Amino acid sequence: MAEQNATRRLAIETDKHRRNEALRHNLIAYLFLTPALLSIVLVLFYPIASMVVTSMFSRPTFTRPSVFIGLQNYIEVLNDPIFPTAVKNTFVWTIGVTFGQVILGIYFALLTHQRFPGRWLVRMLVILPWVLPGIVGAITWRFMYHQELGLINNVLRGIGLGHLAQSWLGNVQTAMLAAILVGIWKGFGFYALMFLAGLQTIPMELYEAARIDGANGRQQLFGITLPLLRPVAVTSTVLGLIWTSNYFDAIFILTGGGPARATETLPMYVYNTAFSLYRTEEAMAGSNILMMIVLSMLALYFLIFNRKTLFRQNQQEAA
């Protein structure tokens, strides 16, 4: 009995010592992380908090003090007849660009995963638009879309399709499509890189077994490749939706939100409200609405990801 009590006391003391050691190590780690955490708070959370607070005030003129008005700026933004158009344009722009980038990314990842002469050059050309500064790419495409001097219209005239030449960025019917094509061109290289990395993790034994069973290339693609790329596709698509909904450079340089607000997305709407109409508080309210939309997409992603992780863990435990 005495030996059991001594053993129990020794186990308790050992466990207590381990907890103290873990606490000490964690405390040291937190101390080292403190400067980084303070930087994050100052750089990220303070501006967000300041923006939220400022959006609840109104300053009629720069010489008068700010007046607290609560959610009135948000009500003004939501009642603005331009706001629904900006939301619709943001939806069209985000969906069009993101899914165009995903489709092209998968195609070029599959292409450059094969062995052929000059593969390194093709890979470099695929990545090039993504690594170029966005402003450089947008200015280049703006010249290409020029009605008189642009490459696109001159090519159309050269092949006898001059009747199709037009002001691509100045036409309400074509401006959004032209901007979406630029957005796809700018970012599809990122998806190609992600999918290529995913392809290189798929065991070749799966393809060999499928070929032995008589599966053709199409069956291998839809039965092995695409299902195993699904985690990469989901993560990349959610990140792309968030990035694209906030993308500003291309729209600003190509169209400035025009013509007739045909390409005015929410970031462009916020910019025009702040710097063209000088309604800073309403612009901040619009920014907060956009931030809530983005956070909703992020929360949805984590919800789906956590459910899938929990489902896999349950399957492994059941097995």
Short mmCIF file of C-alpha atoms in Angstrom, two decimals:
data_model
loop_
_atom_site.label_atom_id
_atom_site.label_comp_id
_atom_site.label_asym_id
_atom_site.label_seq_id
_atom_site.Cartn_x
_atom_site.Cartn_y
_atom_site.Cartn_z
CA MET A 1 0.00 0.00 0.00
CA ALA A 2 2.80 2.37 0.90
CA GLU A 3 4.55 1.55 -2.35
CA GLN A 4 1.37 2.34 -4.31
CA ASN A 5 1.00 5.70 -2.55
CA ALA A 6 4.63 6.53 -3.24
CA THR A 7 4.23 5.56 -6.88
CA ARG A 8 1.08 7.70 -7.14
CA ARG A 9 2.81 10.71 -5.53
CA LEU A 10 5.77 10.28 -7.87
CA ALA A 11 3.44 10.17 -10.90
CA ILE A 12 1.61 13.30 -9.70
CA GLU A 13 4.87 15.16 -9.12
CA THR A 14 6.21 14.05 -12.51
CA ASP A 15 3.03 15.20 -14.23
CA LYS A 16 3.16 18.51 -12.36
CA HIS A 17 6.80 18.96 -13.35
CA ARG A 18 5.94 18.29 -17.00
CA ARG A 19 3.09 20.82 -16.91
CA ASN A 20 5.37 23.43 -15.38
CA GLU A 21 8.02 22.75 -18.01
CA ALA A 22 5.44 23.02 -20.80
CA LEU A 23 4.08 26.26 -19.30
CA ARG A 24 7.60 27.68 -19.05
CA HIS A 25 8.40 26.79 -22.66
CA ASN A 26 5.06 28.20 -23.84
CA LEU A 27 5.65 31.39 -21.88
CA ILE A 28 9.06 31.82 -23.52
CA ALA A 29 7.48 31.19 -26.93
CA TYR A 30 4.76 33.77 -26.26
CA LEU A 31 7.37 36.30 -25.15
CA PHE A 32 9.23 35.84 -28.44
CA LEU A 33 5.95 36.16 -30.34
CA THR A 34 4.89 39.34 -28.52
CA PRO A 35 6.60 41.81 -30.93
CA ALA A 36 5.03 40.08 -33.93
CA LEU A 37 1.60 40.01 -32.25
CA LEU A 38 1.88 43.70 -31.39
CA SER A 39 2.83 44.46 -34.99
CA ILE A 40 -0.23 42.55 -36.23
CA VAL A 41 -2.47 44.44 -33.81
CA LEU A 42 -1.04 47.81 -34.85
CA VAL A 43 -0.92 47.13 -38.59
CA LEU A 44 -4.12 45.11 -39.01
CA PHE A 45 -6.59 45.33 -36.14
CA TYR A 46 -6.12 48.98 -35.22
CA PRO A 47 -6.89 50.27 -38.77
CA ILE A 48 -9.94 47.97 -38.96
CA ALA A 49 -11.21 49.17 -35.58
CA SER A 50 -10.54 52.78 -36.57
CA MET A 51 -12.43 52.27 -39.84
CA VAL A 52 -15.43 50.73 -38.05
CA VAL A 53 -15.55 53.58 -35.53
CA THR A 54 -15.13 56.30 -38.17
CA SER A 55 -17.92 54.80 -40.30
CA MET A 56 -20.35 55.59 -37.46
CA PHE A 57 -19.58 59.31 -37.51
CA SER A 58 -20.31 62.13 -39.93
CA ARG A 59 -18.37 65.30 -40.57
CA PRO A 60 -20.34 67.75 -42.77
CA THR A 61 -17.26 69.92 -43.34
CA PHE A 62 -13.60 69.67 -42.41
CA THR A 63 -13.96 72.60 -40.00
CA ARG A 64 -16.79 71.03 -37.98
CA PRO A 65 -16.35 68.25 -35.42
CA SER A 66 -17.53 64.74 -36.18
CA VAL A 67 -21.04 63.77 -35.07
CA PHE A 68 -22.00 60.25 -34.03
CA ILE A 69 -24.79 58.93 -36.29
CA GLY A 70 -24.65 55.20 -35.61
CA LEU A 71 -25.46 53.03 -38.62
CA GLN A 72 -26.74 55.89 -40.77
CA ASN A 73 -23.77 55.69 -43.17
CA TYR A 74 -24.48 51.99 -43.72
CA ILE A 75 -28.13 52.80 -44.42
CA GLU A 76 -27.05 55.48 -46.91
CA VAL A 77 -24.77 53.01 -48.70
CA LEU A 78 -27.41 50.28 -48.84
CA ASN A 79 -30.00 52.77 -50.14
CA ASP A 80 -27.62 54.17 -52.76
CA PRO A 81 -29.00 53.15 -56.20
CA ILE A 82 -25.42 52.58 -57.39
CA PHE A 83 -24.65 50.05 -54.63
CA PRO A 84 -26.73 47.14 -56.05
CA THR A 85 -25.03 47.66 -59.42
CA ALA A 86 -21.62 47.52 -57.71
CA VAL A 87 -22.61 44.31 -55.90
CA LYS A 88 -23.81 42.72 -59.14
CA ASN A 89 -20.65 43.77 -60.98
CA THR A 90 -18.51 42.40 -58.14
CA PHE A 91 -20.34 39.07 -58.33
CA VAL A 92 -19.95 38.82 -62.12
CA TRP A 93 -16.31 39.91 -62.00
CA THR A 94 -15.38 37.56 -59.13
CA ILE A 95 -17.12 34.47 -60.51
CA GLY A 96 -15.96 35.07 -64.09
CA VAL A 97 -12.33 35.70 -63.21
CA THR A 98 -11.96 33.01 -60.54
CA PHE A 99 -13.51 30.14 -62.45
CA GLY A 100 -11.78 31.17 -65.66
CA GLN A 101 -8.47 31.09 -63.79
CA VAL A 102 -9.27 27.68 -62.27
CA ILE A 103 -10.18 26.12 -65.63
CA LEU A 104 -7.12 27.51 -67.40
CA GLY A 105 -4.95 26.62 -64.41
CA ILE A 106 -6.05 22.96 -64.52
CA TYR A 107 -5.53 22.82 -68.29
CA PHE A 108 -1.99 24.22 -68.22
CA ALA A 109 -1.07 22.19 -65.14
CA LEU A 110 -2.08 19.00 -66.96
CA LEU A 111 -0.25 20.19 -70.08
CA THR A 112 3.01 21.09 -68.36
CA HIS A 113 2.90 17.95 -66.22
CA GLN A 114 3.62 15.96 -69.38
CA ARG A 115 7.18 15.54 -70.63
CA PHE A 116 7.91 17.31 -73.93
CA PRO A 117 10.72 19.47 -75.38
CA GLY A 118 10.55 23.06 -74.15
CA ARG A 119 8.38 22.26 -71.14
CA TRP A 120 10.41 24.64 -68.96
CA LEU A 121 9.71 27.47 -71.39
CA VAL A 122 5.96 26.82 -71.38
CA ARG A 123 5.96 26.74 -67.58
CA MET A 124 7.82 30.05 -67.47
CA LEU A 125 5.37 31.68 -69.90
CA VAL A 126 2.42 30.39 -67.86
CA ILE A 127 3.79 31.87 -64.62
CA LEU A 128 4.92 35.15 -66.23
CA PRO A 129 1.56 37.03 -66.14
CA TRP A 130 1.15 36.19 -62.46
CA VAL A 131 4.58 37.50 -61.44
CA LEU A 132 4.27 40.69 -63.51
CA PRO A 133 3.11 43.78 -61.58
CA GLY A 134 -0.65 44.16 -62.00
CA ILE A 135 -0.32 47.76 -63.17
CA VAL A 136 2.09 46.79 -65.95
CA GLY A 137 -0.24 44.06 -67.20
CA ALA A 138 -3.32 46.29 -67.07
CA ILE A 139 -1.63 49.14 -68.97
CA THR A 140 -0.43 46.66 -71.62
CA TRP A 141 -3.94 45.30 -72.11
CA ARG A 142 -5.38 48.80 -72.24
CA PHE A 143 -3.17 49.55 -75.24
CA MET A 144 -4.09 46.21 -76.79
CA TYR A 145 -7.80 47.06 -76.46
CA HIS A 146 -7.35 50.55 -78.02
CA GLN A 147 -9.92 51.13 -80.76
CA GLU A 148 -7.52 52.50 -83.37
CA LEU A 149 -4.01 51.44 -82.32
CA GLY A 150 -4.75 48.29 -80.36
CA LEU A 151 -3.36 44.91 -81.38
CA ILE A 152 -6.73 43.14 -81.11
CA ASN A 153 -8.57 45.43 -83.53
CA ASN A 154 -5.63 45.50 -85.95
CA VAL A 155 -5.54 41.69 -86.01
CA LEU A 156 -9.28 41.60 -86.68
CA ARG A 157 -8.85 44.05 -89.55
CA GLY A 158 -5.91 42.05 -90.89
CA ILE A 159 -7.92 38.82 -91.12
CA GLY A 160 -10.95 40.46 -92.71
CA LEU A 161 -13.06 40.84 -89.56
CA GLY A 162 -12.76 44.60 -89.31
CA HIS A 163 -16.51 44.91 -88.70
CA LEU A 164 -15.91 43.35 -85.26
CA ALA A 165 -13.34 45.99 -84.27
CA GLN A 166 -14.71 48.29 -81.59
CA SER A 167 -13.91 50.15 -78.40
CA TRP A 168 -13.79 47.10 -76.17
CA LEU A 169 -13.40 49.08 -72.95
CA GLY A 170 -15.75 51.87 -73.99
CA ASN A 171 -18.73 49.67 -74.85
CA VAL A 172 -21.16 48.82 -72.04
CA GLN A 173 -21.76 45.39 -73.61
CA THR A 174 -18.09 44.36 -73.81
CA ALA A 175 -16.28 46.28 -71.05
CA MET A 176 -16.88 43.74 -68.27
CA LEU A 177 -15.98 40.78 -70.49
CA ALA A 178 -12.78 42.54 -71.59
CA ALA A 179 -11.84 43.24 -67.97
CA ILE A 180 -12.61 39.63 -66.94
CA LEU A 181 -10.29 38.32 -69.66
CA VAL A 182 -7.50 40.51 -68.28
CA GLY A 183 -8.19 39.23 -64.77
CA ILE A 184 -8.07 35.62 -65.97
CA TRP A 185 -4.81 36.24 -67.84
CA LYS A 186 -3.26 37.87 -64.77
CA GLY A 187 -3.96 35.10 -62.28
CA PHE A 188 -4.31 31.73 -64.02
CA GLY A 189 -0.58 31.05 -63.56
CA PHE A 190 -1.06 30.84 -59.80
CA TYR A 191 -3.66 28.10 -60.21
CA ALA A 192 -1.48 26.30 -62.74
CA LEU A 193 1.33 26.31 -60.18
CA MET A 194 -0.96 25.04 -57.40
CA PHE A 195 -2.47 22.28 -59.52
CA LEU A 196 0.94 21.28 -60.86
CA ALA A 197 2.18 20.86 -57.30
CA GLY A 198 -0.91 18.78 -56.56
CA LEU A 199 -0.34 16.59 -59.61
CA GLN A 200 3.19 15.82 -58.51
CA THR A 201 1.90 14.40 -55.22
CA ILE A 202 -0.37 11.82 -56.90
CA PRO A 203 1.32 8.37 -56.81
CA MET A 204 2.11 7.04 -60.28
CA GLU A 205 1.12 3.56 -59.07
CA LEU A 206 -2.53 4.62 -59.26
CA TYR A 207 -2.22 5.39 -62.97
CA GLU A 208 -0.31 2.16 -63.60
CA ALA A 209 -3.01 0.14 -61.84
CA ALA A 210 -5.70 1.97 -63.81
CA ARG A 211 -3.94 1.23 -67.11
CA ILE A 212 -3.67 -2.44 -66.18
CA ASP A 213 -7.43 -2.44 -65.53
CA GLY A 214 -7.97 -0.98 -69.00
CA ALA A 215 -8.77 2.64 -68.07
CA ASN A 216 -8.15 5.16 -70.85
CA GLY A 217 -6.83 8.70 -70.42
CA ARG A 218 -10.27 10.25 -69.92
CA GLN A 219 -11.20 7.71 -67.27
CA GLN A 220 -7.91 8.29 -65.46
CA LEU A 221 -8.51 12.05 -65.56
CA PHE A 222 -12.01 11.92 -64.08
CA GLY A 223 -11.42 8.89 -61.87
CA ILE A 224 -8.01 9.68 -60.38
CA THR A 225 -6.59 13.10 -61.23
CA LEU A 226 -9.52 15.45 -60.66
CA PRO A 227 -10.82 13.76 -57.48
CA LEU A 228 -7.35 13.85 -55.90
CA LEU A 229 -6.96 17.51 -56.92
CA ARG A 230 -10.20 18.46 -55.20
CA PRO A 231 -8.61 19.68 -51.91
CA VAL A 232 -6.21 21.91 -53.86
CA ALA A 233 -9.07 23.13 -56.06
CA VAL A 234 -11.31 24.02 -53.10
CA THR A 235 -8.59 25.89 -51.22
CA SER A 236 -7.35 27.73 -54.31
CA THR A 237 -10.87 28.66 -55.42
CA VAL A 238 -11.84 30.12 -52.04
CA LEU A 239 -8.61 32.12 -51.89
CA GLY A 240 -9.21 33.25 -55.47
CA LEU A 241 -12.75 34.40 -54.68
CA ILE A 242 -11.45 36.49 -51.79
CA TRP A 243 -8.54 37.99 -53.75
CA THR A 244 -10.58 38.69 -56.88
CA SER A 245 -13.46 40.35 -55.02
CA ASN A 246 -10.90 42.80 -53.58
CA TYR A 247 -8.90 43.27 -56.79
CA PHE A 248 -8.68 46.93 -57.74
CA ASP A 249 -5.74 47.57 -60.09
CA ALA A 250 -7.11 46.13 -63.33
CA ILE A 251 -10.56 47.76 -63.11
CA PHE A 252 -9.09 51.11 -62.09
CA ILE A 253 -6.58 51.23 -64.95
CA LEU A 254 -8.71 49.64 -67.67
CA THR A 255 -12.06 51.39 -67.19
CA GLY A 256 -12.12 53.31 -63.92
CA GLY A 257 -15.48 51.64 -63.28
CA GLY A 258 -17.02 52.79 -66.56
CA PRO A 259 -18.51 53.04 -69.03
CA ALA A 260 -21.76 54.04 -67.30
CA ARG A 261 -20.66 52.08 -64.19
CA ALA A 262 -20.68 48.82 -66.18
CA THR A 263 -17.48 47.66 -64.45
CA GLU A 264 -17.78 49.46 -61.11
CA THR A 265 -17.10 46.78 -58.51
CA LEU A 266 -17.31 47.33 -54.74
CA PRO A 267 -13.62 48.35 -54.37
CA MET A 268 -14.12 50.80 -57.23
CA TYR A 269 -17.36 52.04 -55.63
CA VAL A 270 -15.55 52.66 -52.35
CA TYR A 271 -12.76 54.52 -54.16
CA ASN A 272 -15.18 56.75 -56.09
CA THR A 273 -17.22 57.46 -52.96
CA ALA A 274 -14.12 58.50 -51.03
CA PHE A 275 -12.06 60.36 -53.63
CA SER A 276 -14.61 61.56 -56.20
CA LEU A 277 -17.60 62.36 -53.97
CA TYR A 278 -15.50 63.01 -50.82
CA ARG A 279 -17.89 61.04 -48.62
CA THR A 280 -15.18 59.36 -46.57
CA GLU A 281 -17.41 57.96 -43.83
CA GLU A 282 -19.76 56.34 -46.36
CA ALA A 283 -16.74 54.91 -48.17
CA MET A 284 -15.58 53.33 -44.92
CA ALA A 285 -19.05 51.88 -44.39
CA GLY A 286 -18.86 50.40 -47.89
CA SER A 287 -15.42 48.97 -47.09
CA ASN A 288 -16.80 47.34 -43.96
CA ILE A 289 -19.66 45.78 -45.94
CA LEU A 290 -17.12 44.38 -48.41
CA MET A 291 -15.03 43.09 -45.51
CA MET A 292 -18.07 41.32 -44.04
CA ILE A 293 -18.77 39.67 -47.40
CA VAL A 294 -15.16 38.45 -47.61
CA LEU A 295 -15.21 37.22 -44.00
CA SER A 296 -18.44 35.34 -44.74
CA MET A 297 -16.73 33.52 -47.62
CA LEU A 298 -13.76 32.76 -45.39
CA ALA A 299 -16.02 31.45 -42.60
CA LEU A 300 -17.84 29.24 -45.11
CA TYR A 301 -14.52 27.82 -46.29
CA PHE A 302 -13.36 27.00 -42.77
CA LEU A 303 -16.75 25.45 -41.97
CA ILE A 304 -16.52 23.16 -45.00
CA PHE A 305 -12.85 22.37 -44.32
CA ASN A 306 -13.47 21.53 -40.65
CA ARG A 307 -16.43 19.31 -41.52
CA LYS A 308 -14.35 17.40 -44.07
CA THR A 309 -11.50 17.02 -41.58
CA LEU A 310 -13.90 15.75 -38.91
CA PHE A 311 -15.48 13.35 -41.42
CA ARG A 312 -12.05 11.92 -42.34
CA GLN A 313 -11.12 11.50 -38.68
CA ASN A 314 -14.37 9.65 -37.99
CA GLN A 315 -13.75 7.39 -40.98
CA GLN A 316 -10.23 6.60 -39.78
CA GLU A 317 -11.46 5.86 -36.26
CA ALA A 318 -14.22 3.62 -37.64
CA ALA A 319 -11.70 1.75 -39.77
#
